[in-house]
């Protein structure tokens, strides 16, 4: 069932102009925030690359069935079956299972508000705004506060969720002769659905249903119905890279960062480091894009008054709006790339200096070739 409501409002040209002028400060702050983000990202990316490259050069392979004291405090790579003897228990629902990890996911059937807006320009620079509020019944793993809804009547959610989702984790997990540190156990996410036994003691009102429990009417859910599902991680074959500390494997602290790599299955160290480097590159480019986008949005907001001023004539306003967006984009790209380049010079001066020198050489060669290609003017003959 979906309920839809619409609101329309009109903002005068003077109102829009005042709003856009107030937005200059906010847009400026957004644009300024992009610079430290871009700068920090380059430093983070370089430090992470240095850390992984250093780890790839230093890592040694170790058998999991015995602890070699000669490898103490060194970066090791090993593979094997991660196991535990611990019983993880969810006392609320009487679930107990021998597992590396146990997850309880609780969802409640609730109203959710979806808001969307569309705007159109009117004569004289006015702006017509239509806001649509859509209310749907959905399963959610967190409480949705219906008190914040625009249309609360008929869309009330319970005041809280009776139970929350929980994660349980074995404190003693071994891989052969090694104990695994918590950071590695956190990365073992091979969850599979776990169906509790029918003898488990559950809170009043809950009945077994599917892979878990249900309170309410599963055939026709109503607001406030609760469903609970469980998933567990049993013994799992993993490969990891970490620091050997006595009979354990912990996070390796390197000069410029840390290393704690884990992959499901048997994976060689070269592949693990290659995947980590690829992930770092993807994150670096993602944050570069985010920084430049943030800069563009900020500059676009700063230039918004120009578009509003021109919007008194709708056609002119559209042209100016496209122009300010283009200018903001070009400036954002330019400033973003300059910031990245300066950060490279700061964090990697030797490499950046080499690249700049190579660029200057190429520019010099290009200028020389252009100069040689210019036609030589013929000498004037005798009159």
PDB file of C-alpha atoms in Angstrom, residues 102-359:
ATOM      1  CA  UNK A 102      26.935 -15.273  14.773  1.00  0.00           C
ATOM      2  CA  UNK A 103      24.686 -12.514  13.495  1.00  0.00           C
ATOM      3  CA  UNK A 104      21.139 -11.715  14.550  1.00  0.00           C
ATOM      4  CA  UNK A 105      19.234  -9.480  12.160  1.00  0.00           C
ATOM      5  CA  UNK A 106      16.021  -7.940  13.435  1.00  0.00           C
ATOM      6  CA  UNK A 107      13.626  -6.141  11.088  1.00  0.00           C
ATOM      7  CA  UNK A 108      10.356  -4.370  11.785  1.00  0.00           C
ATOM      8  CA  UNK A 109       7.576  -3.622   9.306  1.00  0.00           C
ATOM      9  CA  UNK A 110       7.259   0.168   9.259  1.00  0.00           C
ATOM     10  CA  UNK A 111       6.142   3.190   7.329  1.00  0.00           C
ATOM     11  CA  UNK A 112       8.893   4.942   5.387  1.00  0.00           C
ATOM     12  CA  UNK A 113       8.636   8.423   3.891  1.00  0.00           C
ATOM     13  CA  UNK A 114      10.109   9.105   0.444  1.00  0.00           C
ATOM     14  CA  UNK A 115      10.414  12.743  -0.565  1.00  0.00           C
ATOM     15  CA  UNK A 116      11.044  14.124  -4.049  1.00  0.00           C
ATOM     16  CA  UNK A 117      10.850  17.625  -5.499  1.00  0.00           C
ATOM     17  CA  UNK A 118      10.568  19.099  -8.970  1.00  0.00           C
ATOM     18  CA  UNK A 119      10.898  22.754  -9.923  1.00  0.00           C
ATOM     19  CA  UNK A 120       9.857  24.850 -12.882  1.00  0.00           C
ATOM     20  CA  UNK A 121      10.478  28.472 -13.796  1.00  0.00           C
ATOM     21  CA  UNK A 122       7.621  30.897 -14.181  1.00  0.00           C
ATOM     22  CA  UNK A 123       7.394  34.387 -15.614  1.00  0.00           C
ATOM     23  CA  UNK A 124       9.295  37.180 -13.912  1.00  0.00           C
ATOM     24  CA  UNK A 125      11.815  34.799 -12.345  1.00  0.00           C
ATOM     25  CA  UNK A 126       9.360  33.026 -10.037  1.00  0.00           C
ATOM     26  CA  UNK A 127       9.952  29.377  -9.175  1.00  0.00           C
ATOM     27  CA  UNK A 128       7.231  26.771  -8.792  1.00  0.00           C
ATOM     28  CA  UNK A 129       8.120  23.795  -6.594  1.00  0.00           C
ATOM     29  CA  UNK A 130       6.136  20.570  -6.317  1.00  0.00           C
ATOM     30  CA  UNK A 131       7.067  18.319  -3.417  1.00  0.00           C
ATOM     31  CA  UNK A 132       5.831  14.725  -3.426  1.00  0.00           C
ATOM     32  CA  UNK A 133       5.656  12.663  -0.231  1.00  0.00           C
ATOM     33  CA  UNK A 134       5.220   8.930  -0.708  1.00  0.00           C
ATOM     34  CA  UNK A 135       4.590   6.566   2.200  1.00  0.00           C
ATOM     35  CA  UNK A 136       5.359   2.871   1.797  1.00  0.00           C
ATOM     36  CA  UNK A 137       5.255  -0.054   4.185  1.00  0.00           C
ATOM     37  CA  UNK A 138       8.715  -1.635   4.257  1.00  0.00           C
ATOM     38  CA  UNK A 139      10.909  -3.930   6.307  1.00  0.00           C
ATOM     39  CA  UNK A 140      13.716  -1.987   8.008  1.00  0.00           C
ATOM     40  CA  UNK A 141      16.517  -3.141  10.313  1.00  0.00           C
ATOM     41  CA  UNK A 142      16.405   0.149  12.262  1.00  0.00           C
ATOM     42  CA  UNK A 143      13.685   2.212  13.873  1.00  0.00           C
ATOM     43  CA  UNK A 144      12.098   4.856  11.625  1.00  0.00           C
ATOM     44  CA  UNK A 145      10.847   7.874  13.568  1.00  0.00           C
ATOM     45  CA  UNK A 146       7.434   8.665  12.108  1.00  0.00           C
ATOM     46  CA  UNK A 147       7.349  11.832  14.209  1.00  0.00           C
ATOM     47  CA  UNK A 148       9.490  13.485  11.533  1.00  0.00           C
ATOM     48  CA  UNK A 149       7.032  12.684   8.727  1.00  0.00           C
ATOM     49  CA  UNK A 150       5.308  15.534   6.929  1.00  0.00           C
ATOM     50  CA  UNK A 151       2.001  13.629   7.048  1.00  0.00           C
ATOM     51  CA  UNK A 152       2.015  11.689  10.308  1.00  0.00           C
ATOM     52  CA  UNK A 153      -1.675  10.852  10.576  1.00  0.00           C
ATOM     53  CA  UNK A 154      -2.246   7.275   9.471  1.00  0.00           C
ATOM     54  CA  UNK A 155       1.503   6.637   9.175  1.00  0.00           C
ATOM     55  CA  UNK A 156       2.520   6.049  12.792  1.00  0.00           C
ATOM     56  CA  UNK A 157       5.314   3.607  13.584  1.00  0.00           C
ATOM     57  CA  UNK A 158       5.874   1.960  16.981  1.00  0.00           C
ATOM     58  CA  UNK A 159       7.877   4.114  19.412  1.00  0.00           C
ATOM     59  CA  UNK A 160      10.863   1.748  19.316  1.00  0.00           C
ATOM     60  CA  UNK A 161      12.112  -1.636  18.175  1.00  0.00           C
ATOM     61  CA  UNK A 162      11.815  -4.281  20.902  1.00  0.00           C
ATOM     62  CA  UNK A 163      15.107  -5.878  19.912  1.00  0.00           C
ATOM     63  CA  UNK A 164      18.099  -4.741  17.909  1.00  0.00           C
ATOM     64  CA  UNK A 165      20.430  -6.556  15.573  1.00  0.00           C
ATOM     65  CA  UNK A 166      23.482  -8.102  17.231  1.00  0.00           C
ATOM     66  CA  UNK A 167      26.836  -9.569  16.223  1.00  0.00           C
ATOM     67  CA  UNK A 168      28.662 -12.166  18.277  1.00  0.00           C
ATOM     68  CA  UNK A 169      32.247 -13.242  17.691  1.00  0.00           C
ATOM     69  CA  UNK A 170      34.444 -16.002  19.074  1.00  0.00           C
ATOM     70  CA  UNK A 171      37.326 -14.673  21.170  1.00  0.00           C
ATOM     71  CA  UNK A 172      39.566 -17.675  20.455  1.00  0.00           C
ATOM     72  CA  UNK A 173      39.866 -18.491  16.762  1.00  0.00           C
ATOM     73  CA  UNK A 174      42.738 -20.608  15.525  1.00  0.00           C
ATOM     74  CA  UNK A 175      44.272 -21.317  12.155  1.00  0.00           C
ATOM     75  CA  UNK A 176      46.380 -24.420  12.592  1.00  0.00           C
ATOM     76  CA  UNK A 177      48.803 -23.617  15.411  1.00  0.00           C
ATOM     77  CA  UNK A 178      48.110 -19.873  15.305  1.00  0.00           C
ATOM     78  CA  UNK A 179      45.621 -17.728  17.185  1.00  0.00           C
ATOM     79  CA  UNK A 180      43.943 -15.103  15.024  1.00  0.00           C
ATOM     80  CA  UNK A 181      43.681 -11.500  16.166  1.00  0.00           C
ATOM     81  CA  UNK A 182      40.267  -9.823  16.271  1.00  0.00           C
ATOM     82  CA  UNK A 183      40.969  -7.743  13.152  1.00  0.00           C
ATOM     83  CA  UNK A 184      41.302 -10.929  11.102  1.00  0.00           C
ATOM     84  CA  UNK A 185      38.210 -12.574  12.602  1.00  0.00           C
ATOM     85  CA  UNK A 186      36.219  -9.440  11.713  1.00  0.00           C
ATOM     86  CA  UNK A 187      37.135  -9.980   8.057  1.00  0.00           C
ATOM     87  CA  UNK A 188      35.829 -13.559   7.878  1.00  0.00           C
ATOM     88  CA  UNK A 189      32.375 -12.770   6.514  1.00  0.00           C
ATOM     89  CA  UNK A 190      31.369 -16.093   4.943  1.00  0.00           C
ATOM     90  CA  UNK A 191      27.932 -15.936   6.567  1.00  0.00           C
ATOM     91  CA  UNK A 192      25.369 -18.615   5.845  1.00  0.00           C
ATOM     92  CA  UNK A 193      21.760 -18.701   7.068  1.00  0.00           C
ATOM     93  CA  UNK A 194      21.390 -20.498  10.395  1.00  0.00           C
ATOM     94  CA  UNK A 195      18.063 -22.059  11.299  1.00  0.00           C
ATOM     95  CA  UNK A 196      17.574 -22.319  15.074  1.00  0.00           C
ATOM     96  CA  UNK A 197      16.225 -25.510  16.589  1.00  0.00           C
ATOM     97  CA  UNK A 198      12.550 -25.575  17.503  1.00  0.00           C
ATOM     98  CA  UNK A 199      13.472 -26.210  21.152  1.00  0.00           C
ATOM     99  CA  UNK A 200      15.019 -22.735  21.546  1.00  0.00           C
ATOM    100  CA  UNK A 201      13.396 -20.497  24.170  1.00  0.00           C
ATOM    101  CA  UNK A 202      12.086 -17.380  22.453  1.00  0.00           C
ATOM    102  CA  UNK A 203      10.390 -14.209  23.753  1.00  0.00           C
ATOM    103  CA  UNK A 204       6.576 -14.320  24.043  1.00  0.00           C
ATOM    104  CA  UNK A 205       4.708 -13.849  20.794  1.00  0.00           C
ATOM    105  CA  UNK A 206       7.448 -15.179  18.506  1.00  0.00           C
ATOM    106  CA  UNK A 207       6.989 -18.320  16.456  1.00  0.00           C
ATOM    107  CA  UNK A 208       9.432 -20.225  14.228  1.00  0.00           C
ATOM    108  CA  UNK A 209       9.155 -19.010  10.649  1.00  0.00           C
ATOM    109  CA  UNK A 210      11.495 -19.726   7.745  1.00  0.00           C
ATOM    110  CA  UNK A 211      15.096 -19.339   8.878  1.00  0.00           C
ATOM    111  CA  UNK A 212      14.168 -17.527  12.081  1.00  0.00           C
ATOM    112  CA  UNK A 213      11.264 -16.218  14.113  1.00  0.00           C
ATOM    113  CA  UNK A 214       8.260 -14.009  13.460  1.00  0.00           C
ATOM    114  CA  UNK A 215       5.936 -11.969  15.654  1.00  0.00           C
ATOM    115  CA  UNK A 216       2.751 -10.977  13.883  1.00  0.00           C
ATOM    116  CA  UNK A 217       1.017 -12.331  10.791  1.00  0.00           C
ATOM    117  CA  UNK A 218       3.590 -13.392   8.167  1.00  0.00           C
ATOM    118  CA  UNK A 219       0.931 -14.005   5.495  1.00  0.00           C
ATOM    119  CA  UNK A 220      -0.247 -10.372   5.690  1.00  0.00           C
ATOM    120  CA  UNK A 221       2.334  -8.216   7.505  1.00  0.00           C
ATOM    121  CA  UNK A 222       1.115  -5.256   9.538  1.00  0.00           C
ATOM    122  CA  UNK A 223       2.960  -2.249  10.938  1.00  0.00           C
ATOM    123  CA  UNK A 224       4.917  -3.373  14.001  1.00  0.00           C
ATOM    124  CA  UNK A 225       5.459  -6.976  12.877  1.00  0.00           C
ATOM    125  CA  UNK A 226       8.934  -8.295  13.727  1.00  0.00           C
ATOM    126  CA  UNK A 227      11.027 -10.881  11.935  1.00  0.00           C
ATOM    127  CA  UNK A 228      14.325 -12.242  13.219  1.00  0.00           C
ATOM    128  CA  UNK A 229      16.887 -14.149  11.182  1.00  0.00           C
ATOM    129  CA  UNK A 230      20.247 -15.628  12.057  1.00  0.00           C
ATOM    130  CA  UNK A 231      23.428 -16.258  10.084  1.00  0.00           C
ATOM    131  CA  UNK A 232      26.676 -17.849  11.195  1.00  0.00           C
ATOM    132  CA  UNK A 233      30.231 -18.379  10.013  1.00  0.00           C
ATOM    133  CA  UNK A 234      31.464 -21.909  10.504  1.00  0.00           C
ATOM    134  CA  UNK A 235      34.999 -23.255  10.014  1.00  0.00           C
ATOM    135  CA  UNK A 236      36.349 -21.437   6.962  1.00  0.00           C
ATOM    136  CA  UNK A 237      39.485 -21.794   4.865  1.00  0.00           C
ATOM    137  CA  UNK A 238      41.276 -18.452   4.698  1.00  0.00           C
ATOM    138  CA  UNK A 239      44.577 -16.929   3.625  1.00  0.00           C
ATOM    139  CA  UNK A 240      46.050 -14.030   5.535  1.00  0.00           C
ATOM    140  CA  UNK A 241      49.023 -11.723   5.872  1.00  0.00           C
ATOM    141  CA  UNK A 242      49.941 -10.382   9.303  1.00  0.00           C
ATOM    142  CA  UNK A 243      52.636 -10.146  11.955  1.00  0.00           C
ATOM    143  CA  UNK A 244      53.582 -13.239  13.946  1.00  0.00           C
ATOM    144  CA  UNK A 245      53.507 -12.462  17.667  1.00  0.00           C
ATOM    145  CA  UNK A 246      54.349 -15.538  19.756  1.00  0.00           C
ATOM    146  CA  UNK A 247      51.664 -18.051  18.704  1.00  0.00           C
ATOM    147  CA  UNK A 248      49.332 -15.424  17.238  1.00  0.00           C
ATOM    148  CA  UNK A 249      48.890 -13.426  14.043  1.00  0.00           C
ATOM    149  CA  UNK A 250      48.160  -9.749  14.617  1.00  0.00           C
ATOM    150  CA  UNK A 251      48.030  -6.485  12.662  1.00  0.00           C
ATOM    151  CA  UNK A 252      51.457  -5.602  11.263  1.00  0.00           C
ATOM    152  CA  UNK A 253      52.503  -2.034  12.029  1.00  0.00           C
ATOM    153  CA  UNK A 254      54.668  -0.611   9.265  1.00  0.00           C
ATOM    154  CA  UNK A 255      56.386   2.820   9.143  1.00  0.00           C
ATOM    155  CA  UNK A 256      53.542   4.371   7.104  1.00  0.00           C
ATOM    156  CA  UNK A 257      50.540   2.220   7.978  1.00  0.00           C
ATOM    157  CA  UNK A 258      49.273  -1.220   8.941  1.00  0.00           C
ATOM    158  CA  UNK A 259      48.777  -4.533   7.166  1.00  0.00           C
ATOM    159  CA  UNK A 260      46.109  -7.111   8.004  1.00  0.00           C
ATOM    160  CA  UNK A 261      45.024  -8.822   4.795  1.00  0.00           C
ATOM    161  CA  UNK A 262      42.585 -11.731   4.638  1.00  0.00           C
ATOM    162  CA  UNK A 263      40.975 -13.555   1.728  1.00  0.00           C
ATOM    163  CA  UNK A 264      38.570 -16.478   1.724  1.00  0.00           C
ATOM    164  CA  UNK A 265      40.080 -19.668   0.325  1.00  0.00           C
ATOM    165  CA  UNK A 266      43.695 -20.356  -0.510  1.00  0.00           C
ATOM    166  CA  UNK A 267      45.221 -17.271  -2.119  1.00  0.00           C
ATOM    167  CA  UNK A 268      48.944 -16.614  -2.610  1.00  0.00           C
ATOM    168  CA  UNK A 269      50.516 -13.509  -1.098  1.00  0.00           C
ATOM    169  CA  UNK A 270      51.273 -11.876  -4.465  1.00  0.00           C
ATOM    170  CA  UNK A 271      47.592 -11.991  -5.421  1.00  0.00           C
ATOM    171  CA  UNK A 272      46.548 -10.664  -2.006  1.00  0.00           C
ATOM    172  CA  UNK A 273      48.872  -7.669  -2.236  1.00  0.00           C
ATOM    173  CA  UNK A 274      47.815  -7.017  -5.835  1.00  0.00           C
ATOM    174  CA  UNK A 275      44.153  -6.952  -4.766  1.00  0.00           C
ATOM    175  CA  UNK A 276      44.970  -4.615  -1.880  1.00  0.00           C
ATOM    176  CA  UNK A 277      46.828  -2.259  -4.235  1.00  0.00           C
ATOM    177  CA  UNK A 278      43.895  -2.321  -6.670  1.00  0.00           C
ATOM    178  CA  UNK A 279      41.489  -1.525  -3.830  1.00  0.00           C
ATOM    179  CA  UNK A 280      43.702   1.373  -2.772  1.00  0.00           C
ATOM    180  CA  UNK A 281      43.785   2.726  -6.338  1.00  0.00           C
ATOM    181  CA  UNK A 282      39.992   2.452  -6.613  1.00  0.00           C
ATOM    182  CA  UNK A 283      39.534   4.289  -3.304  1.00  0.00           C
ATOM    183  CA  UNK A 284      42.016   6.964  -4.377  1.00  0.00           C
ATOM    184  CA  UNK A 285      40.179   7.692  -7.626  1.00  0.00           C
ATOM    185  CA  UNK A 286      36.830   7.573  -5.851  1.00  0.00           C
ATOM    186  CA  UNK A 287      37.948  10.196  -3.333  1.00  0.00           C
ATOM    187  CA  UNK A 288      39.474  12.309  -6.109  1.00  0.00           C
ATOM    188  CA  UNK A 289      36.139  12.276  -7.896  1.00  0.00           C
ATOM    189  CA  UNK A 290      34.323  13.079  -4.640  1.00  0.00           C
ATOM    190  CA  UNK A 291      36.662  15.993  -3.920  1.00  0.00           C
ATOM    191  CA  UNK A 292      36.307  17.522  -7.381  1.00  0.00           C
ATOM    192  CA  UNK A 293      32.526  16.970  -7.286  1.00  0.00           C
ATOM    193  CA  UNK A 294      32.364  18.698  -3.899  1.00  0.00           C
ATOM    194  CA  UNK A 295      34.369  21.593  -5.320  1.00  0.00           C
ATOM    195  CA  UNK A 296      32.061  21.824  -8.350  1.00  0.00           C
ATOM    196  CA  UNK A 297      28.918  21.823  -6.207  1.00  0.00           C
ATOM    197  CA  UNK A 298      30.366  24.506  -3.940  1.00  0.00           C
ATOM    198  CA  UNK A 299      31.370  26.756  -6.833  1.00  0.00           C
ATOM    199  CA  UNK A 300      28.008  26.205  -8.510  1.00  0.00           C
ATOM    200  CA  UNK A 301      26.244  27.389  -5.348  1.00  0.00           C
ATOM    201  CA  UNK A 302      28.545  30.424  -5.147  1.00  0.00           C
ATOM    202  CA  UNK A 303      27.651  31.352  -8.744  1.00  0.00           C
ATOM    203  CA  UNK A 304      23.929  30.720  -8.273  1.00  0.00           C
ATOM    204  CA  UNK A 305      23.046  34.428  -7.775  1.00  0.00           C
ATOM    205  CA  UNK A 306      24.173  35.122 -11.356  1.00  0.00           C
ATOM    206  CA  UNK A 307      21.687  32.586 -12.680  1.00  0.00           C
ATOM    207  CA  UNK A 308      18.903  33.964 -10.495  1.00  0.00           C
ATOM    208  CA  UNK A 309      19.634  37.516 -11.628  1.00  0.00           C
ATOM    209  CA  UNK A 310      19.344  36.427 -15.261  1.00  0.00           C
ATOM    210  CA  UNK A 311      16.292  34.258 -14.546  1.00  0.00           C
ATOM    211  CA  UNK A 312      13.961  37.222 -14.752  1.00  0.00           C
ATOM    212  CA  UNK A 313      14.007  36.306 -18.445  1.00  0.00           C
ATOM    213  CA  UNK A 314      13.593  32.475 -18.393  1.00  0.00           C
ATOM    214  CA  UNK A 315      15.500  31.828 -21.624  1.00  0.00           C
ATOM    215  CA  UNK A 316      18.430  33.999 -20.552  1.00  0.00           C
ATOM    216  CA  UNK A 317      18.406  32.387 -17.104  1.00  0.00           C
ATOM    217  CA  UNK A 318      18.711  28.933 -18.639  1.00  0.00           C
ATOM    218  CA  UNK A 319      21.679  30.005 -20.755  1.00  0.00           C
ATOM    219  CA  UNK A 320      23.412  31.683 -17.807  1.00  0.00           C
ATOM    220  CA  UNK A 321      22.695  28.641 -15.619  1.00  0.00           C
ATOM    221  CA  UNK A 322      24.331  26.317 -18.130  1.00  0.00           C
ATOM    222  CA  UNK A 323      27.248  28.724 -18.403  1.00  0.00           C
ATOM    223  CA  UNK A 324      27.818  28.949 -14.646  1.00  0.00           C
ATOM    224  CA  UNK A 325      27.658  25.145 -14.365  1.00  0.00           C
ATOM    225  CA  UNK A 326      30.250  24.812 -17.119  1.00  0.00           C
ATOM    226  CA  UNK A 327      32.508  27.464 -15.595  1.00  0.00           C
ATOM    227  CA  UNK A 328      32.199  25.877 -12.147  1.00  0.00           C
ATOM    228  CA  UNK A 329      33.062  22.488 -13.655  1.00  0.00           C
ATOM    229  CA  UNK A 330      36.125  23.769 -15.506  1.00  0.00           C
ATOM    230  CA  UNK A 331      37.384  25.684 -12.465  1.00  0.00           C
ATOM    231  CA  UNK A 332      36.760  22.660 -10.225  1.00  0.00           C
ATOM    232  CA  UNK A 333      38.711  20.377 -12.566  1.00  0.00           C
ATOM    233  CA  UNK A 334      41.563  22.865 -12.846  1.00  0.00           C
ATOM    234  CA  UNK A 335      41.838  23.574  -9.120  1.00  0.00           C
ATOM    235  CA  UNK A 336      41.352  19.897  -8.295  1.00  0.00           C
ATOM    236  CA  UNK A 337      44.148  18.741 -10.576  1.00  0.00           C
ATOM    237  CA  UNK A 338      46.437  21.542  -9.368  1.00  0.00           C
ATOM    238  CA  UNK A 339      45.796  20.489  -5.757  1.00  0.00           C
ATOM    239  CA  UNK A 340      46.546  16.863  -6.610  1.00  0.00           C
ATOM    240  CA  UNK A 341      49.726  17.879  -8.463  1.00  0.00           C
ATOM    241  CA  UNK A 342      50.969  20.063  -5.593  1.00  0.00           C
ATOM    242  CA  UNK A 343      50.206  17.248  -3.142  1.00  0.00           C
ATOM    243  CA  UNK A 344      52.291  14.909  -5.269  1.00  0.00           C
ATOM    244  CA  UNK A 345      55.170  17.388  -5.205  1.00  0.00           C
ATOM    245  CA  UNK A 346      54.845  17.580  -1.414  1.00  0.00           C
ATOM    246  CA  UNK A 347      54.511  13.849  -0.741  1.00  0.00           C
ATOM    247  CA  UNK A 348      56.681  12.472  -3.588  1.00  0.00           C
ATOM    248  CA  UNK A 349      59.085  15.272  -4.585  1.00  0.00           C
ATOM    249  CA  UNK A 350      61.524  13.052  -6.473  1.00  0.00           C
ATOM    250  CA  UNK A 351      58.882  11.392  -8.637  1.00  0.00           C
ATOM    251  CA  UNK A 352      56.966  14.631  -9.137  1.00  0.00           C
ATOM    252  CA  UNK A 353      60.191  16.449 -10.024  1.00  0.00           C
ATOM    253  CA  UNK A 354      60.996  13.774 -12.595  1.00  0.00           C
ATOM    254  CA  UNK A 355      57.540  14.055 -14.139  1.00  0.00           C
ATOM    255  CA  UNK A 356      57.793  17.849 -14.290  1.00  0.00           C
ATOM    256  CA  UNK A 357      61.245  17.627 -15.886  1.00  0.00           C
ATOM    257  CA  UNK A 358      59.941  15.137 -18.463  1.00  0.00           C
ATOM    258  CA  UNK A 359      56.991  17.414 -19.211  1.00  0.00           C
TER     259      UNK A 359
END
